[in-house]
PDB file of C-alpha atoms in Angstrom:
ATOM      1  CA  MET A   1      -6.586  18.656 -27.732  1.00  0.00           C
ATOM      2  CA  SER A   2      -7.981  20.373 -24.637  1.00  0.00           C
ATOM      3  CA  ARG A   3      -9.118  19.645 -21.110  1.00  0.00           C
ATOM      4  CA  LYS A   4     -12.731  20.464 -21.979  1.00  0.00           C
ATOM      5  CA  THR A   5     -12.770  18.047 -24.916  1.00  0.00           C
ATOM      6  CA  SER A   6     -11.446  15.239 -22.725  1.00  0.00           C
ATOM      7  CA  VAL A   7     -14.070  15.933 -20.048  1.00  0.00           C
ATOM      8  CA  LEU A   8     -16.889  16.042 -22.622  1.00  0.00           C
ATOM      9  CA  ILE A   9     -15.803  12.695 -24.093  1.00  0.00           C
ATOM     10  CA  GLY A  10     -15.766  11.100 -20.650  1.00  0.00           C
ATOM     11  CA  LEU A  11     -19.125  12.567 -19.630  1.00  0.00           C
ATOM     12  CA  SER A  12     -20.671  11.308 -22.881  1.00  0.00           C
ATOM     13  CA  ILE A  13     -19.457   7.754 -22.249  1.00  0.00           C
ATOM     14  CA  MET A  14     -20.633   7.468 -18.638  1.00  0.00           C
ATOM     15  CA  PRO A  15     -24.436   7.454 -19.313  1.00  0.00           C
ATOM     16  CA  LEU A  16     -23.952   4.647 -21.851  1.00  0.00           C
ATOM     17  CA  ALA A  17     -22.120   2.579 -19.242  1.00  0.00           C
ATOM     18  CA  THR A  18     -24.925   3.159 -16.737  1.00  0.00           C
ATOM     19  CA  LEU A  19     -27.735   2.325 -19.171  1.00  0.00           C
ATOM     20  CA  LEU A  20     -26.153  -1.057 -19.875  1.00  0.00           C
ATOM     21  CA  PHE A  21     -27.231  -2.075 -16.358  1.00  0.00           C
ATOM     22  CA  VAL A  22     -30.836  -2.050 -17.595  1.00  0.00           C
ATOM     23  CA  PHE A  23     -29.884  -4.960 -19.885  1.00  0.00           C
ATOM     24  CA  LEU A  24     -27.760  -6.730 -17.279  1.00  0.00           C
ATOM     25  CA  LYS A  25     -28.497 -10.410 -17.903  1.00  0.00           C
ATOM     26  CA  ASN A  26     -25.010 -11.935 -17.914  1.00  0.00           C
ATOM     27  CA  PHE A  27     -21.408 -11.354 -17.001  1.00  0.00           C
ATOM     28  CA  TRP A  28     -20.421  -9.920 -20.408  1.00  0.00           C
ATOM     29  CA  VAL A  29     -22.863  -7.031 -20.145  1.00  0.00           C
ATOM     30  CA  LEU A  30     -21.465  -6.283 -16.692  1.00  0.00           C
ATOM     31  CA  LEU A  31     -17.916  -6.410 -18.071  1.00  0.00           C
ATOM     32  CA  ALA A  32     -18.799  -4.048 -20.942  1.00  0.00           C
ATOM     33  CA  SER A  33     -20.444  -1.603 -18.525  1.00  0.00           C
ATOM     34  CA  GLU A  34     -17.467  -1.613 -16.178  1.00  0.00           C
ATOM     35  CA  LEU A  35     -15.003  -1.103 -19.041  1.00  0.00           C
ATOM     36  CA  LEU A  36     -17.019   1.791 -20.448  1.00  0.00           C
ATOM     37  CA  GLY A  37     -17.389   3.350 -17.023  1.00  0.00           C
ATOM     38  CA  THR A  38     -13.647   3.116 -16.402  1.00  0.00           C
ATOM     39  CA  LEU A  39     -12.910   4.574 -19.842  1.00  0.00           C
ATOM     40  CA  GLY A  40     -15.239   7.506 -19.227  1.00  0.00           C
ATOM     41  CA  GLY A  41     -13.766   8.109 -15.794  1.00  0.00           C
ATOM     42  CA  SER A  42     -10.248   8.094 -17.260  1.00  0.00           C
ATOM     43  CA  PHE A  43     -11.147  10.890 -19.677  1.00  0.00           C
ATOM     44  CA  VAL A  44     -12.593  13.016 -16.856  1.00  0.00           C
ATOM     45  CA  SER A  45     -10.100  12.265 -14.081  1.00  0.00           C
ATOM     46  CA  GLY A  46      -7.319  14.838 -14.004  1.00  0.00           C
ATOM     47  CA  SER A  47      -8.681  16.729 -17.022  1.00  0.00           C
ATOM     48  CA  LEU A  48     -11.459  18.278 -14.946  1.00  0.00           C
ATOM     49  CA  GLN A  49      -9.043  19.530 -12.284  1.00  0.00           C
ATOM     50  CA  ALA A  50      -6.643  20.867 -14.923  1.00  0.00           C
ATOM     51  CA  TRP A  51      -9.486  22.663 -16.740  1.00  0.00           C
ATOM     52  CA  PHE A  52     -10.657  24.148 -13.453  1.00  0.00           C
ATOM     53  CA  PHE A  53      -7.117  25.297 -12.590  1.00  0.00           C
ATOM     54  CA  ASP A  54      -6.621  26.880 -16.034  1.00  0.00           C
ATOM     55  CA  ASN A  55      -9.814  28.903 -15.628  1.00  0.00           C
ATOM     56  CA  LEU A  56      -8.774  30.059 -12.153  1.00  0.00           C
ATOM     57  CA  LYS A  57      -5.334  30.993 -13.482  1.00  0.00           C
ATOM     58  CA  ALA A  58      -6.926  33.097 -16.220  1.00  0.00           C
ATOM     59  CA  GLU A  59      -8.808  34.949 -13.465  1.00  0.00           C
ATOM     60  CA  GLY A  60      -5.608  35.401 -11.464  1.00  0.00           C
ATOM     61  CA  ILE A  61      -6.821  33.364  -8.470  1.00  0.00           C
ATOM     62  CA  GLU A  62      -4.998  30.073  -9.052  1.00  0.00           C
ATOM     63  CA  GLY A  63      -3.584  30.397  -5.532  1.00  0.00           C
ATOM     64  CA  GLN A  64      -7.057  29.609  -4.190  1.00  0.00           C
ATOM     65  CA  PHE A  65      -7.321  26.358  -6.145  1.00  0.00           C
ATOM     66  CA  LYS A  66      -7.028  24.016  -3.147  1.00  0.00           C
ATOM     67  CA  GLU A  67      -9.510  25.948  -1.044  1.00  0.00           C
ATOM     68  CA  ILE A  68     -12.119  26.230  -3.828  1.00  0.00           C
ATOM     69  CA  TRP A  69     -11.636  22.606  -4.911  1.00  0.00           C
ATOM     70  CA  ARG A  70     -12.080  21.457  -1.321  1.00  0.00           C
ATOM     71  CA  SER A  71     -15.363  23.373  -1.131  1.00  0.00           C
ATOM     72  CA  THR A  72     -16.627  21.694  -4.311  1.00  0.00           C
ATOM     73  CA  GLN A  73     -15.646  18.292  -2.915  1.00  0.00           C
ATOM     74  CA  LYS A  74     -17.611  18.919   0.269  1.00  0.00           C
ATOM     75  CA  LEU A  75     -20.667  20.011  -1.711  1.00  0.00           C
ATOM     76  CA  SER A  76     -20.445  16.991  -4.022  1.00  0.00           C
ATOM     77  CA  LEU A  77     -20.187  14.637  -1.033  1.00  0.00           C
ATOM     78  CA  VAL A  78     -23.365  16.099   0.475  1.00  0.00           C
ATOM     79  CA  VAL A  79     -25.243  15.737  -2.819  1.00  0.00           C
ATOM     80  CA  SER A  80     -23.908  12.251  -3.570  1.00  0.00           C
ATOM     81  CA  SER A  81     -24.733  10.988  -0.074  1.00  0.00           C
ATOM     82  CA  THR A  82     -28.304  12.263  -0.454  1.00  0.00           C
ATOM     83  CA  THR A  83     -28.767  10.604  -3.845  1.00  0.00           C
ATOM     84  CA  THR A  84     -27.174   7.394  -2.535  1.00  0.00           C
ATOM     85  CA  VAL A  85     -29.822   7.054   0.166  1.00  0.00           C
ATOM     86  CA  LEU A  86     -32.607   8.085  -2.214  1.00  0.00           C
ATOM     87  CA  GLY A  87     -31.371   5.582  -4.795  1.00  0.00           C
ATOM     88  CA  GLY A  88     -31.462   2.782  -2.244  1.00  0.00           C
ATOM     89  CA  LEU A  89     -34.998   3.638  -1.186  1.00  0.00           C
ATOM     90  CA  ILE A  90     -36.231   3.909  -4.793  1.00  0.00           C
ATOM     91  CA  ALA A  91     -34.645   0.560  -5.684  1.00  0.00           C
ATOM     92  CA  GLN A  92     -36.105  -1.032  -2.561  1.00  0.00           C
ATOM     93  CA  PHE A  93     -39.689  -0.014  -3.334  1.00  0.00           C
ATOM     94  CA  PHE A  94     -39.776   0.448  -7.124  1.00  0.00           C
ATOM     95  CA  GLY A  95     -36.961  -1.729  -8.465  1.00  0.00           C
ATOM     96  CA  PHE A  96     -33.597  -0.967 -10.035  1.00  0.00           C
ATOM     97  CA  ALA A  97     -34.720   0.294 -13.451  1.00  0.00           C
ATOM     98  CA  PRO A  98     -35.907   3.747 -12.240  1.00  0.00           C
ATOM     99  CA  VAL A  99     -32.652   4.261 -10.331  1.00  0.00           C
ATOM    100  CA  ILE A 100     -30.539   3.326 -13.358  1.00  0.00           C
ATOM    101  CA  VAL A 101     -32.508   5.605 -15.686  1.00  0.00           C
ATOM    102  CA  LEU A 102     -32.375   8.528 -13.230  1.00  0.00           C
ATOM    103  CA  THR A 103     -28.615   8.072 -12.784  1.00  0.00           C
ATOM    104  CA  ALA A 104     -28.037   7.993 -16.548  1.00  0.00           C
ATOM    105  CA  LEU A 105     -30.246  11.077 -16.963  1.00  0.00           C
ATOM    106  CA  VAL A 106     -28.265  13.064 -14.390  1.00  0.00           C
ATOM    107  CA  GLN A 107     -25.006  11.978 -16.053  1.00  0.00           C
ATOM    108  CA  ALA A 108     -26.330  12.996 -19.473  1.00  0.00           C
ATOM    109  CA  LEU A 109     -27.339  16.437 -18.158  1.00  0.00           C
ATOM    110  CA  LEU A 110     -23.705  17.028 -17.192  1.00  0.00           C
ATOM    111  CA  VAL A 111     -22.737  17.138 -20.893  1.00  0.00           C
ATOM    112  CA  PRO A 112     -24.627  20.345 -21.838  1.00  0.00           C
ATOM    113  CA  LEU A 113     -23.636  21.819 -18.476  1.00  0.00           C
ATOM    114  CA  ALA A 114     -19.946  21.218 -19.247  1.00  0.00           C
ATOM    115  CA  MET A 115     -20.401  22.570 -22.783  1.00  0.00           C
ATOM    116  CA  SER A 116     -21.717  25.842 -21.356  1.00  0.00           C
ATOM    117  CA  ILE A 117     -18.544  26.426 -19.306  1.00  0.00           C
ATOM    118  CA  PRO A 118     -15.802  28.222 -21.269  1.00  0.00           C
ATOM    119  CA  GLU A 119     -12.244  26.971 -21.443  1.00  0.00           C
ATOM    120  CA  VAL A 120      -9.702  29.736 -21.018  1.00  0.00           C
ATOM    121  CA  GLY A 121      -5.965  29.752 -20.561  1.00  0.00           C
ATOM    122  CA  PHE A 122      -5.369  26.391 -22.234  1.00  0.00           C
ATOM    123  CA  SER A 123      -2.315  26.015 -24.447  1.00  0.00           C
ATOM    124  CA  LYS A 124      -1.152  22.823 -26.096  1.00  0.00           C
ATOM    125  CA  PRO A 125       1.824  21.342 -24.185  1.00  0.00           C
ATOM    126  CA  GLU A 126       5.182  21.438 -25.925  1.00  0.00           C
ATOM    127  CA  THR A 127       5.962  17.883 -24.832  1.00  0.00           C
ATOM    128  CA  SER A 128       3.818  15.155 -26.366  1.00  0.00           C
ATOM    129  CA  TYR A 129       1.611  13.134 -24.036  1.00  0.00           C
ATOM    130  CA  THR A 130       3.373   9.899 -25.027  1.00  0.00           C
ATOM    131  CA  LEU A 131       6.774  11.330 -24.145  1.00  0.00           C
ATOM    132  CA  HIS A 132       5.375  12.671 -20.890  1.00  0.00           C
ATOM    133  CA  VAL A 133       4.077   9.190 -19.947  1.00  0.00           C
ATOM    134  CA  ILE A 134       7.451   7.599 -20.783  1.00  0.00           C
ATOM    135  CA  ASN A 135       9.341  10.145 -18.668  1.00  0.00           C
ATOM    136  CA  SER A 136       6.864   9.686 -15.806  1.00  0.00           C
ATOM    137  CA  TRP A 137       7.293   5.916 -15.988  1.00  0.00           C
ATOM    138  CA  ARG A 138      11.065   6.343 -15.692  1.00  0.00           C
ATOM    139  CA  GLU A 139      10.602   8.486 -12.605  1.00  0.00           C
ATOM    140  CA  LEU A 140       8.215   5.985 -11.022  1.00  0.00           C
ATOM    141  CA  ARG A 141      10.708   3.158 -11.527  1.00  0.00           C
ATOM    142  CA  LYS A 142      13.292   4.844  -9.304  1.00  0.00           C
ATOM    143  CA  PRO A 143      13.948   2.668  -6.209  1.00  0.00           C
ATOM    144  CA  GLU A 144      13.046   5.395  -3.716  1.00  0.00           C
ATOM    145  CA  ILE A 145       9.599   5.728  -5.314  1.00  0.00           C
ATOM    146  CA  ALA A 146       8.874   2.258  -6.717  1.00  0.00           C
ATOM    147  CA  TRP A 147       8.838   0.447  -3.369  1.00  0.00           C
ATOM    148  CA  LEU A 148       6.439   3.021  -1.919  1.00  0.00           C
ATOM    149  CA  ILE A 149       4.068   2.531  -4.850  1.00  0.00           C
ATOM    150  CA  ALA A 150       4.296  -1.257  -4.513  1.00  0.00           C
ATOM    151  CA  TYR A 151       3.491  -1.010  -0.814  1.00  0.00           C
ATOM    152  CA  LEU A 152       0.583   1.362  -1.440  1.00  0.00           C
ATOM    153  CA  LEU A 153      -0.890  -0.921  -4.118  1.00  0.00           C
ATOM    154  CA  SER A 154      -0.592  -4.007  -1.918  1.00  0.00           C
ATOM    155  CA  VAL A 155      -2.405  -2.312   0.970  1.00  0.00           C
ATOM    156  CA  THR A 156      -5.072  -0.767  -1.283  1.00  0.00           C
ATOM    157  CA  LEU A 157      -5.768  -4.026  -3.087  1.00  0.00           C
ATOM    158  CA  ALA A 158      -6.014  -5.933   0.173  1.00  0.00           C
ATOM    159  CA  LEU A 159      -8.476  -3.437   1.634  1.00  0.00           C
ATOM    160  CA  ASN A 160     -10.541  -3.323  -1.549  1.00  0.00           C
ATOM    161  CA  GLN A 161     -10.771  -7.106  -1.739  1.00  0.00           C
ATOM    162  CA  PHE A 162     -11.789  -7.289   1.908  1.00  0.00           C
ATOM    163  CA  ARG A 163     -14.496  -4.690   1.349  1.00  0.00           C
ATOM    164  CA  LYS A 164     -15.794  -6.309  -1.850  1.00  0.00           C
ATOM    165  CA  PHE A 165     -16.248  -9.686  -0.163  1.00  0.00           C
ATOM    166  CA  PHE A 166     -17.328  -8.437   3.238  1.00  0.00           C
ATOM    167  CA  GLU A 167     -20.087  -6.044   2.169  1.00  0.00           C
ATOM    168  CA  PRO A 168     -22.343  -8.768   0.644  1.00  0.00           C
ATOM    169  CA  TYR A 169     -21.863 -10.774   3.838  1.00  0.00           C
ATOM    170  CA  LEU A 170     -23.025  -7.849   5.966  1.00  0.00           C
ATOM    171  CA  GLU A 171     -25.966  -7.253   3.628  1.00  0.00           C
ATOM    172  CA  GLU A 172     -27.082 -10.853   3.998  1.00  0.00           C
ATOM    173  CA  ILE A 173     -26.711 -10.737   7.789  1.00  0.00           C
ATOM    174  CA  LEU A 174     -28.848  -7.556   7.948  1.00  0.00           C
ATOM    175  CA  ALA A 175     -31.503  -9.082   5.695  1.00  0.00           C
ATOM    176  CA  LEU A 176     -31.672 -12.243   7.807  1.00  0.00           C
ATOM    177  CA  PHE A 177     -31.867 -10.196  11.000  1.00  0.00           C
ATOM    178  CA  LEU A 178     -34.786  -8.135   9.647  1.00  0.00           C
ATOM    179  CA  GLY A 179     -36.469 -11.179   8.135  1.00  0.00           C
ATOM    180  CA  THR A 180     -36.435  -9.824   4.586  1.00  0.00           C
ATOM    181  CA  THR A 181     -34.232  -9.885   1.454  1.00  0.00           C
ATOM    182  CA  ILE A 182     -31.161  -7.865   0.510  1.00  0.00           C
ATOM    183  CA  THR A 183     -33.303  -5.860  -1.921  1.00  0.00           C
ATOM    184  CA  GLY A 184     -35.771  -5.191   0.875  1.00  0.00           C
ATOM    185  CA  THR A 185     -33.068  -3.521   2.974  1.00  0.00           C
ATOM    186  CA  LEU A 186     -31.408  -1.371   0.283  1.00  0.00           C
ATOM    187  CA  GLY A 187     -32.556   1.904   1.826  1.00  0.00           C
ATOM    188  CA  ILE A 188     -31.062   0.983   5.209  1.00  0.00           C
ATOM    189  CA  LEU A 189     -27.898  -0.343   3.582  1.00  0.00           C
ATOM    190  CA  GLU A 190     -27.305   2.883   1.649  1.00  0.00           C
ATOM    191  CA  LEU A 191     -27.924   4.952   4.773  1.00  0.00           C
ATOM    192  CA  VAL A 192     -25.326   2.867   6.624  1.00  0.00           C
ATOM    193  CA  GLU A 193     -22.922   3.272   3.701  1.00  0.00           C
ATOM    194  CA  VAL A 194     -23.267   7.050   3.882  1.00  0.00           C
ATOM    195  CA  LEU A 195     -22.693   7.066   7.646  1.00  0.00           C
ATOM    196  CA  VAL A 196     -19.685   4.747   7.441  1.00  0.00           C
ATOM    197  CA  LYS A 197     -17.995   6.078   4.309  1.00  0.00           C
ATOM    198  CA  VAL A 198     -19.180   9.533   3.337  1.00  0.00           C
ATOM    199  CA  ILE A 199     -19.171  11.276   6.729  1.00  0.00           C
ATOM    200  CA  PRO A 200     -15.530  10.345   7.552  1.00  0.00           C
ATOM    201  CA  ARG A 201     -14.519  11.310   4.010  1.00  0.00           C
ATOM    202  CA  TYR A 202     -16.336  14.638   4.357  1.00  0.00           C
ATOM    203  CA  ALA A 203     -14.505  15.264   7.635  1.00  0.00           C
ATOM    204  CA  GLY A 204     -11.206  14.399   5.961  1.00  0.00           C
ATOM    205  CA  VAL A 205     -11.848  16.836   3.105  1.00  0.00           C
ATOM    206  CA  ALA A 206     -12.963  19.553   5.522  1.00  0.00           C
ATOM    207  CA  LEU A 207      -9.868  19.139   7.709  1.00  0.00           C
ATOM    208  CA  GLU A 208      -7.469  18.756   4.784  1.00  0.00           C
ATOM    209  CA  GLY A 209      -4.935  21.529   4.727  1.00  0.00           C
ATOM    210  CA  LYS A 210      -5.898  22.845   8.161  1.00  0.00           C
ATOM    211  CA  SER A 211      -4.160  20.739  10.794  1.00  0.00           C
ATOM    212  CA  GLY A 212      -1.445  19.378   8.511  1.00  0.00           C
ATOM    213  CA  GLY A 213      -1.231  22.518   6.407  1.00  0.00           C
ATOM    214  CA  PHE A 214      -0.814  24.678   9.514  1.00  0.00           C
ATOM    215  CA  SER A 215       2.311  22.834  10.591  1.00  0.00           C
ATOM    216  CA  MET A 216       3.808  23.242   7.095  1.00  0.00           C
ATOM    217  CA  ARG A 217       2.828  26.892   6.658  1.00  0.00           C
ATOM    218  CA  PRO A 218       5.822  29.275   6.362  1.00  0.00           C
ATOM    219  CA  ARG A 219       6.022  31.611   9.346  1.00  0.00           C
ATOM    220  CA  PRO A 220       8.706  33.609  11.168  1.00  0.00           C
ATOM    221  CA  LEU A 221      11.072  31.662  13.394  1.00  0.00           C
ATOM    222  CA  GLU A 222      10.465  32.087  17.095  1.00  0.00           C
ATOM    223  CA  TYR A 223      13.624  31.987  19.164  1.00  0.00           C
ATOM    224  CA  PRO A 224      13.804  31.389  22.929  1.00  0.00           C
ATOM    225  CA  SER A 225      14.787  34.161  25.250  1.00  0.00           C
ATOM    226  CA  ARG A 226      18.409  35.289  25.036  1.00  0.00           C
ATOM    227  CA  ARG A 227      19.021  34.156  28.621  1.00  0.00           C
ATOM    228  CA  PHE A 228      19.256  30.607  27.288  1.00  0.00           C
ATOM    229  CA  TYR A 229      22.245  31.559  25.158  1.00  0.00           C
ATOM    230  CA  PRO A 230      25.730  32.347  26.451  1.00  0.00           C
ATOM    231  CA  SER A 231      26.873  35.971  26.282  1.00  0.00           C
TER     232      SER A 231
END
């Protein structure tokens, strides 16, 4: 229907997924929250970038998309790292409920904010989404692409599983070292998470397109002096 509609649907689902954590008493509530969160993220992912690009194209500055998007990523990383540490400290001293409610509130405020942004330059695609997915699937099944995807998934899954199991271990070690509980160290844990994850990611976003992009940038060929060539 439109990029904006997709984003609004996703942003409306996300607060519901977060609020379910207030009632987290068993595995099924956790499963429902994760499914809702993934569904909401699926509606937003890709649609937001496409909506942003359409608006830039309508202004005639779509060539600056990567640069502007990179700036928004850097800003969002700074904000998210700040709220991550604050969330850990609030949960450590006041419990999880205030953090969950504050997170859901911020997510809910994104809905009217998104509604206030106009959508320009959107036109319904000639090819149906279903046909587009089928054609994309055929492309992904090509041998020269499929094995790369399989390799990427195997590495990503291995790293994710390692991280999922290893982080609770590190949390317990830190709690034992400080003579407290995991909950009692949440502020420190979130600060460490920001230092370990967010700062390298921020550096990666900041450097993206500079070192690698420079080597790929079109520029005039530079030939050696003619004395190296025969007459």
